[in-house]
Every structure is written in C-alpha cells, then in structure tokens.
PDB file of C-alpha atoms and ligand atoms in Angstrom:
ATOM      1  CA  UNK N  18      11.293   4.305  14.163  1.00  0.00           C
ATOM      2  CA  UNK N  19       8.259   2.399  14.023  1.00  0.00           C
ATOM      3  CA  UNK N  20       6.138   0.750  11.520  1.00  0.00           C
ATOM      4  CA  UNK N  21       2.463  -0.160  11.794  1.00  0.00           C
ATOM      5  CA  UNK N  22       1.340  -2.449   9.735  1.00  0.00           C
ATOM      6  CA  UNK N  23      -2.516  -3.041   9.295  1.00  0.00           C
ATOM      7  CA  UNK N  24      -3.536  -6.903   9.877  1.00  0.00           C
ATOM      8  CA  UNK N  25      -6.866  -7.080   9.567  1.00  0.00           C
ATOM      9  CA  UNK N  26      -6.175  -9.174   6.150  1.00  0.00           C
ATOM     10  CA  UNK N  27      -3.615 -10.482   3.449  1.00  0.00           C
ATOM     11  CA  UNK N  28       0.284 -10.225   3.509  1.00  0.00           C
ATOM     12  CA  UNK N  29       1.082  -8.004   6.508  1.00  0.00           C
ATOM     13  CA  UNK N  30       2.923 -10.661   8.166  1.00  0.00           C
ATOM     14  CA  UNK N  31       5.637 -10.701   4.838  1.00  0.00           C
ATOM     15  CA  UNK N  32       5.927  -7.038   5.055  1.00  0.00           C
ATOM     16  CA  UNK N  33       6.861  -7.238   8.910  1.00  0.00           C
ATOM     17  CA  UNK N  34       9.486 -10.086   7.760  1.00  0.00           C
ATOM     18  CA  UNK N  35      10.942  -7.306   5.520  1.00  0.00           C
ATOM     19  CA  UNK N  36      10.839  -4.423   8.081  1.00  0.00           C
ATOM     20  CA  UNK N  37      12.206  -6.903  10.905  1.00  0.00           C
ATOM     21  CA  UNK N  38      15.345  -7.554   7.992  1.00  0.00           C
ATOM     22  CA  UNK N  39      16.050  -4.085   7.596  1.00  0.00           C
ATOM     23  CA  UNK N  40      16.251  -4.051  11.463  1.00  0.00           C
ATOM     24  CA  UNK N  41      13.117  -1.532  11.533  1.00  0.00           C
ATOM     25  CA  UNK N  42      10.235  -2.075  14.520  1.00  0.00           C
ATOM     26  CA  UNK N  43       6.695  -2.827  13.601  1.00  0.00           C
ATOM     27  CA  UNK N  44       3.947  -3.566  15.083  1.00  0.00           C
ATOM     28  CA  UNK N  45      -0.177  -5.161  13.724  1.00  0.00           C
ATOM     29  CA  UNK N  46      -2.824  -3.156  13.839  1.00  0.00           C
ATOM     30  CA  UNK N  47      -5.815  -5.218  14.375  1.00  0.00           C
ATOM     31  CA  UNK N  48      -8.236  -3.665  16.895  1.00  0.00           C
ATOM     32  CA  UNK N  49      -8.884   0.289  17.436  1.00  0.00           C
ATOM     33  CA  UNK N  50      -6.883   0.576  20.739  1.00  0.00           C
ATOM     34  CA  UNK N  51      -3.233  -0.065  18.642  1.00  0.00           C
ATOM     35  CA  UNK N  52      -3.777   3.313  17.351  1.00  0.00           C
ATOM     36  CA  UNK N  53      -3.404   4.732  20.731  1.00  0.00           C
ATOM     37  CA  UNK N  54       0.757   4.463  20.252  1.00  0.00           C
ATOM     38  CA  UNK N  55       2.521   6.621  18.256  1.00  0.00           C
ATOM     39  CA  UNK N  56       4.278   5.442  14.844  1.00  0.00           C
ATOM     40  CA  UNK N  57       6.210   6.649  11.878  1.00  0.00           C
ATOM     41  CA  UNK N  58       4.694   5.161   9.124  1.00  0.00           C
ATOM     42  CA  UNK N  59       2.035   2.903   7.902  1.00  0.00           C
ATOM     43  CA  UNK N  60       1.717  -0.435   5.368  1.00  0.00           C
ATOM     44  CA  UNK N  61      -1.340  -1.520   3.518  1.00  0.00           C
ATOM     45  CA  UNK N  62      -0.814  -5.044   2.512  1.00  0.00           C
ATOM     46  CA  UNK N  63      -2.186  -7.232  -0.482  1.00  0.00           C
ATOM     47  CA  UNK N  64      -4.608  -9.139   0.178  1.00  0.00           C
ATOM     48  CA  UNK N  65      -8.680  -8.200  -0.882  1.00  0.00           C
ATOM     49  CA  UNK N  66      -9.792  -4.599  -0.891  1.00  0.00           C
ATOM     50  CA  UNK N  67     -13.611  -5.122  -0.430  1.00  0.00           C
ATOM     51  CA  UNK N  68     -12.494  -7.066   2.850  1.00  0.00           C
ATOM     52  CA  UNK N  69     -10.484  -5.092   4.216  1.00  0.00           C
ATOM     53  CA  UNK N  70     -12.199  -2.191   3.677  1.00  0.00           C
ATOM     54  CA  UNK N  71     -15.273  -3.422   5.170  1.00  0.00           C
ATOM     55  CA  UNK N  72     -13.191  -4.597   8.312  1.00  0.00           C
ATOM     56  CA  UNK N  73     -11.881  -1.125   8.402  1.00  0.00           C
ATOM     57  CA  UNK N  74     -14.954   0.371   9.298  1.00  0.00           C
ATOM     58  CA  UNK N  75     -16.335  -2.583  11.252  1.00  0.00           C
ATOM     59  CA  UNK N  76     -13.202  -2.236  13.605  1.00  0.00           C
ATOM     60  CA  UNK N  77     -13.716   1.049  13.961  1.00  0.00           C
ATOM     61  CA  UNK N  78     -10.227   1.994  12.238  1.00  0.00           C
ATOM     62  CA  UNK N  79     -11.136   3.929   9.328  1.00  0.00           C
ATOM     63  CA  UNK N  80     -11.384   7.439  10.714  1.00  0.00           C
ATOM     64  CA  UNK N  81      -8.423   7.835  12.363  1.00  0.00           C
ATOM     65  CA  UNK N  82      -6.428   6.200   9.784  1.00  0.00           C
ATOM     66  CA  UNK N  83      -7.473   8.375   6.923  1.00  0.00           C
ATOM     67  CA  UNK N  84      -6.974  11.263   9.180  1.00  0.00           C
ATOM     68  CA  UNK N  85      -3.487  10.168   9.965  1.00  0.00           C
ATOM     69  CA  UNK N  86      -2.935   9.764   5.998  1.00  0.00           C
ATOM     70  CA  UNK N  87      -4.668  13.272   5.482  1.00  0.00           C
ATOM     71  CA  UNK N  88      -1.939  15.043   7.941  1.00  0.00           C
ATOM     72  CA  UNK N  89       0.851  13.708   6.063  1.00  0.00           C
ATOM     73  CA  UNK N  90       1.891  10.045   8.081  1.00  0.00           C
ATOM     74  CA  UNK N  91       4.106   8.281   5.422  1.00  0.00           C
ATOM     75  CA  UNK N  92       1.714   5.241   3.693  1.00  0.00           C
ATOM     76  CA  UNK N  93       2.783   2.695   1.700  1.00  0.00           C
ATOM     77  CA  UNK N  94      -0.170   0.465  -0.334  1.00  0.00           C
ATOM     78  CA  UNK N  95       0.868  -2.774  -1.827  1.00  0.00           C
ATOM     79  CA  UNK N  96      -1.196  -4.179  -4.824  1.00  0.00           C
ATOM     80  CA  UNK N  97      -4.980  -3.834  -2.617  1.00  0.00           C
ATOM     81  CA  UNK N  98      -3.216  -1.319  -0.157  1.00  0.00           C
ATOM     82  CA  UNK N  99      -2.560   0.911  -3.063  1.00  0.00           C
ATOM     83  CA  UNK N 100      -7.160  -0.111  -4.220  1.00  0.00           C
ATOM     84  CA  UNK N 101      -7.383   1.311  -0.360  1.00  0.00           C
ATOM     85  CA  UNK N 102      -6.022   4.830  -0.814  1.00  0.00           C
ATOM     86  CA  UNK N 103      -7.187   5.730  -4.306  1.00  0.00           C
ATOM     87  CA  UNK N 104      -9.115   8.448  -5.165  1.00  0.00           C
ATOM     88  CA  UNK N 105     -11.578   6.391  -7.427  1.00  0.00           C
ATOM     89  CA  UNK N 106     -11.981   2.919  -8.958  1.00  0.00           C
ATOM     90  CA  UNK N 107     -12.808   2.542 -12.419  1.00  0.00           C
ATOM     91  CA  UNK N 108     -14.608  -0.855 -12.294  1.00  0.00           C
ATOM     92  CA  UNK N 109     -15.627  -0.355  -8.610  1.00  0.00           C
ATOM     93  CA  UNK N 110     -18.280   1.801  -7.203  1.00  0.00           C
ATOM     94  CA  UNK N 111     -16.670   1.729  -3.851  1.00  0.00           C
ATOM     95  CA  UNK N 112     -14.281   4.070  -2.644  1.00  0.00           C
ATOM     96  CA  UNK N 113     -11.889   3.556   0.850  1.00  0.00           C
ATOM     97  CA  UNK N 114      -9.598   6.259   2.415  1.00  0.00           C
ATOM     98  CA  UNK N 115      -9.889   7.828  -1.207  1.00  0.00           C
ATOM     99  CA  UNK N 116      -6.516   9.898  -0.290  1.00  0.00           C
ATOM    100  CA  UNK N 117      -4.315   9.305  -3.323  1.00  0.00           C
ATOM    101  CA  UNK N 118      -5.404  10.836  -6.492  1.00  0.00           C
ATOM    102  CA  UNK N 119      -5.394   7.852  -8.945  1.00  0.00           C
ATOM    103  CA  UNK N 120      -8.128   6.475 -11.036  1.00  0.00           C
ATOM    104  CA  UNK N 121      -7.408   2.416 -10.386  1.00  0.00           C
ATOM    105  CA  UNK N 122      -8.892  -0.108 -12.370  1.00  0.00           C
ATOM    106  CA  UNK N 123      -8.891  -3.573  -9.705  1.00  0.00           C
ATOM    107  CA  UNK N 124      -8.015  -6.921 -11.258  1.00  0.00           C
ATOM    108  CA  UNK N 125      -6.790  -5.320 -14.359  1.00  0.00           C
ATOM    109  CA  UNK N 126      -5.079  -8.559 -15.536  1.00  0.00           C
ATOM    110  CA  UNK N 127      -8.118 -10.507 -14.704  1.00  0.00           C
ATOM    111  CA  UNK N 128      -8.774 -11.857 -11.837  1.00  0.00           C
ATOM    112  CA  UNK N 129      -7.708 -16.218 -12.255  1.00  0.00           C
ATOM    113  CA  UNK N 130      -4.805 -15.981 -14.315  1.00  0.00           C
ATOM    114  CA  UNK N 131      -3.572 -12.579 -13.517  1.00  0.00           C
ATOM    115  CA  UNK N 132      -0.501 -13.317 -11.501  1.00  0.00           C
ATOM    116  CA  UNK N 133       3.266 -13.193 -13.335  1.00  0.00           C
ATOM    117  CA  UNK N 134       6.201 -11.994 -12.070  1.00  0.00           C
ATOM    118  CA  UNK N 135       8.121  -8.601 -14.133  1.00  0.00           C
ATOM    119  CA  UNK N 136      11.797  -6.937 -13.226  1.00  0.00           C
ATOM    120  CA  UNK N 137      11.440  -3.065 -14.068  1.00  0.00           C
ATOM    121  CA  UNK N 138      12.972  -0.028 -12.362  1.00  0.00           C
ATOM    122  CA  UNK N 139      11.313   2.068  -9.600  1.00  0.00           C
ATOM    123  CA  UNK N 140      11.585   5.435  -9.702  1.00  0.00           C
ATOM    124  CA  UNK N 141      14.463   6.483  -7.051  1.00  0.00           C
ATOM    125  CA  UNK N 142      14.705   2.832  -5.706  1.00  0.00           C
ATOM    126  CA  UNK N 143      16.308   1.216  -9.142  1.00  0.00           C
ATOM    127  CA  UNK N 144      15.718  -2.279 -11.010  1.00  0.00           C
ATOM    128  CA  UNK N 145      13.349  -4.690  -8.669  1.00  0.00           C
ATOM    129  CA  UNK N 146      11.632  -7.946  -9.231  1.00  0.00           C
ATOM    130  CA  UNK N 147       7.850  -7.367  -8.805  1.00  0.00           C
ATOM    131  CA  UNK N 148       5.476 -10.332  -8.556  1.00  0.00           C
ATOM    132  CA  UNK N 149       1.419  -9.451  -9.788  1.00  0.00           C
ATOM    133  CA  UNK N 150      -1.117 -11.448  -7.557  1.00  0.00           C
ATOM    134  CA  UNK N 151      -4.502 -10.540  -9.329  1.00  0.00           C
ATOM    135  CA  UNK N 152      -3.272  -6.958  -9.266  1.00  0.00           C
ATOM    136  CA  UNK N 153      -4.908  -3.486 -10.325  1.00  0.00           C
ATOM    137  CA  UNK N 154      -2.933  -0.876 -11.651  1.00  0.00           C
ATOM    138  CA  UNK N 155      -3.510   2.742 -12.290  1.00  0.00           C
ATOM    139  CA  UNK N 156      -5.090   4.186 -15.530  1.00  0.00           C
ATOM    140  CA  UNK N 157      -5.072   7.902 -14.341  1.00  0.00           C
ATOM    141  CA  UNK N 158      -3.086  10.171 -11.926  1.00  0.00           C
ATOM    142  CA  UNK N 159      -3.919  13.603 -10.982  1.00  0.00           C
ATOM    143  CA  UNK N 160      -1.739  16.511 -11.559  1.00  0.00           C
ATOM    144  CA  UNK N 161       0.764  16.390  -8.495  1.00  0.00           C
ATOM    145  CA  UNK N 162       1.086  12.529  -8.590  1.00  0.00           C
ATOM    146  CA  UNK N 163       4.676  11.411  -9.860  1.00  0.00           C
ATOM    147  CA  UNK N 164       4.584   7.733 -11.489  1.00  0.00           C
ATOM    148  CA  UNK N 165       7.516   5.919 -10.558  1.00  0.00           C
ATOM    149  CA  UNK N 166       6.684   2.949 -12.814  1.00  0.00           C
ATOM    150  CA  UNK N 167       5.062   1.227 -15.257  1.00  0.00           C
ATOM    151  CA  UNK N 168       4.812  -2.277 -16.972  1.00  0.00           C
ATOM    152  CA  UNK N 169       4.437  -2.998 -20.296  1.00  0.00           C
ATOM    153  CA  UNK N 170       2.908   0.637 -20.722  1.00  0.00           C
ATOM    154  CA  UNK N 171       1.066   0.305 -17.656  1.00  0.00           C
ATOM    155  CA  UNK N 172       1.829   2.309 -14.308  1.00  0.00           C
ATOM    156  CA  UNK N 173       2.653   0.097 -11.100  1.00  0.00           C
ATOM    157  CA  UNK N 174       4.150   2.447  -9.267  1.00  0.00           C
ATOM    158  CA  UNK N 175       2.782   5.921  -7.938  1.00  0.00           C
ATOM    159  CA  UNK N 176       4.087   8.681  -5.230  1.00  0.00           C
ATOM    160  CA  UNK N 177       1.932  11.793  -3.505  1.00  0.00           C
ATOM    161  CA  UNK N 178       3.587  13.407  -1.241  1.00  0.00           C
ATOM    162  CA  UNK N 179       3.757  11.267   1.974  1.00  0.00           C
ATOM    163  CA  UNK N 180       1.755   8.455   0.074  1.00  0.00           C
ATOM    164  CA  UNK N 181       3.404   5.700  -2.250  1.00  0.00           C
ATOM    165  CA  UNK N 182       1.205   3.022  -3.999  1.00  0.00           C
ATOM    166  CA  UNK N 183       2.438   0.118  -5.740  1.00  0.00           C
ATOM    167  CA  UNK N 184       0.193  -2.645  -8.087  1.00  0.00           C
ATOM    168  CA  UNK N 185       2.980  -5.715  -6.718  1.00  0.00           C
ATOM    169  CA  UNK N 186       3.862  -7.202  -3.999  1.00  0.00           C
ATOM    170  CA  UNK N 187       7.609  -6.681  -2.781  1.00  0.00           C
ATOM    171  CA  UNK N 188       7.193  -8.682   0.177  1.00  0.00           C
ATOM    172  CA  UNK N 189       7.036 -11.938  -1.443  1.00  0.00           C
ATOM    173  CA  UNK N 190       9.923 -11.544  -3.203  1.00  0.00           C
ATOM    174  CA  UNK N 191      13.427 -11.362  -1.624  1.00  0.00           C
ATOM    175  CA  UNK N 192      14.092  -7.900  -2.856  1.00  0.00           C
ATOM    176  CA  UNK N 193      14.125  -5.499   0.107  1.00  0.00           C
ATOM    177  CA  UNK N 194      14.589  -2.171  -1.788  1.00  0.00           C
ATOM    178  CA  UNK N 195      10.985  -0.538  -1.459  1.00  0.00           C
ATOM    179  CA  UNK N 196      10.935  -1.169   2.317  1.00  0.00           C
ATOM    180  CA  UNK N 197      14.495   0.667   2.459  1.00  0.00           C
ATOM    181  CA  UNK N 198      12.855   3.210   0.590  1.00  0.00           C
ATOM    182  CA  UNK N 199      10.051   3.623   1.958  1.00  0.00           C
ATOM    183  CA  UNK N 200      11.662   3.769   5.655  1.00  0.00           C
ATOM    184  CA  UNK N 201      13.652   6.522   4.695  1.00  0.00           C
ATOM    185  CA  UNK N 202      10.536   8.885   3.846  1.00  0.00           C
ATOM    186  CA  UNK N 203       9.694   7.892   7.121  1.00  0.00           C
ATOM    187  CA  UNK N 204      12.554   8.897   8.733  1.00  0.00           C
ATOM    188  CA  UNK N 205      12.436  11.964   6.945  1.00  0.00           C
ATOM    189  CA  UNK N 206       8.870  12.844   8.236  1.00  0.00           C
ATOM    190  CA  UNK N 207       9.569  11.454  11.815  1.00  0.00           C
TER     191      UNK N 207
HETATM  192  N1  LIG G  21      -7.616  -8.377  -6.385  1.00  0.00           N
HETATM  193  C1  LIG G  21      -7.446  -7.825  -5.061  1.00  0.00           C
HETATM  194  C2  LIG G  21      -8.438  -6.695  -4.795  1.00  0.00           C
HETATM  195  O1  LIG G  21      -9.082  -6.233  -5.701  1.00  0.00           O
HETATM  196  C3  LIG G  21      -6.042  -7.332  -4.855  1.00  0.00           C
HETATM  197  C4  LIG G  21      -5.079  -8.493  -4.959  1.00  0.00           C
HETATM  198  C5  LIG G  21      -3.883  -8.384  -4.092  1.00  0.00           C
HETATM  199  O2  LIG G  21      -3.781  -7.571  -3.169  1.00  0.00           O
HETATM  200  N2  LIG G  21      -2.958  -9.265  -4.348  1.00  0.00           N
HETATM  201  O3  LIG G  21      -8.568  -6.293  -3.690  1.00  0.00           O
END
C-alpha cells in the first residue's frame, strides 16, 4: 500500500514519520509528474490553506487531485487539509477541492492564541490526544456526513464516504491511531 502525501506546505513530513511507524510506504507529492504513479490513499497536512491552495493550482496539481478525490481515492485532511476539501468556508470566500460537504469556519479559535491541546474520542478509532494549531472546525455538515467528533460542543472530526477531515493535528502528537485508521479504509478501497 502506498501513501501520497502532498508537500507543497506544512506538516507532511510528521505525517510520513507516522505512516513510516506503522510500516506503511509514502511518498511527497510536490511537482505534477508524482501523480503519474499509482497510490492508495492521500494526506492533506496542516499547515496554511490559502498557500497551499494557491500552490495547488500553480503546480498544476489541482485537477487531477480533486478528480482522484471525486472517484472515491481515500483522503485524509488534517486541521488546513480538512479547509482544502470543504464544501464552503464560512469566513472565507475561497473555496479548494470543495469535495466534502461541510460548512468550515477557518481559525475558529482565533488565529494567535488558538492552539491547546484536548483528549476526546474519535468515532471508530477511540480516546486520542488532539493538539489545535490555529485550527478551524466545522459548523455544518450535509446530510450523508457522519461526525466522528466534537470538542467542547464543537465538531473536529468528520467522515464522507472515502473522505475523513479532522480540525487537529495527530501527527504531532505520539498517538498513531488515526493513521491506523485511516490506512485501513485504504486498504479496504485498494
Ligand atoms: N489557520 C490555518 C488555515 O487557515 C490552518 C492551521 C493549521 O493547519 N494548523 O489554513
């Protein structure tokens, strides 16, 4: 099985820590021609939406990534990974692969001294530590997206079909459950 993991921006270097621990391949995607390979699944990392989006497009990557997402390729989005597949933004005009149908409001804890650290239960991956870096989370979910959790009232933690978004990062913790879950919906869909 094998893992891309885009690295245009932000953490993707800690998520390919955590997939190299669990013994899974990855590999960065950076420029258009490391789409020509095949892969399982793909990881949007933290890191900041508006530039990543815009390198997206500048590299030529956007298309055939949404596409990918569109014919069911397994996605996980971590805190601006999860900004890059929703539907809409509720304090943003801009909109990215606009795949997973969630109304997200960006910085929602503010943007300096929004970072803390909570330890809540995922749905079907049990109680995890979750560290907040200036993180959104989601105000809205259409009908067929489950929420697999929430903080303090708020949701973290969404799942569409072969998408998954989550407002934290796991990969700066030492917690490795989300990446173990998140292979296995790869594995099933490989
Ligand atoms: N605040 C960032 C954004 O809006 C997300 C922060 C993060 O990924 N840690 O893109």
């Amino acid at each position: 099985m094998k893992i891309a993991v885009l690295s245009v921006q932000g953490a993707f270097i800690e998520h390919e820590k955590m997939l190299s621990l669990l013994g899974a391949e990855s590999f960065e995607i950076r420029q258009k021609r490391d789409l020509e390979q095949e892969f399982d699944g793909l990881i949007l990392p933290g890191g900041e939406s508006t530039v990543m989006g815009k390198l997206l497009k500048e590299l030529d990557l956007f298309d055939t990534l949404q596409k990918k997402i569109k014919e069911g390729l397994p996605v996980l989005g971590t805190c601006a990974g999860l900004i890059l597949l929703a539907e809409k933004l509720s304090n943003d005009e801009n909109v990215y692969f606009g795949t997973l149908p969630v109304t997200v409001r960006r910085n929602a804890y503010g943007r300096q001294l929004g970072s803390f650290y909570a330890e809540e239960e995922v749905k079907g991956v049990g109680k995890i530590p979750m560290a907040f870096i200036r993180a959104p989370f989601v105000e809205s979910v259409g009908k067929d997206t489950e929420i697999i959790a929430t903080v303090e009232g708020n949701i973290v933690g969404v799942k569409y079909h072969n998408q998954m978004g989550i407002s934290f990062h796991p990969e700066v913790t030492d917690c490795t459950k989300i990446h173990e879950y998140f292979l296995k919906i790869c594995q099933d869909y490989s």
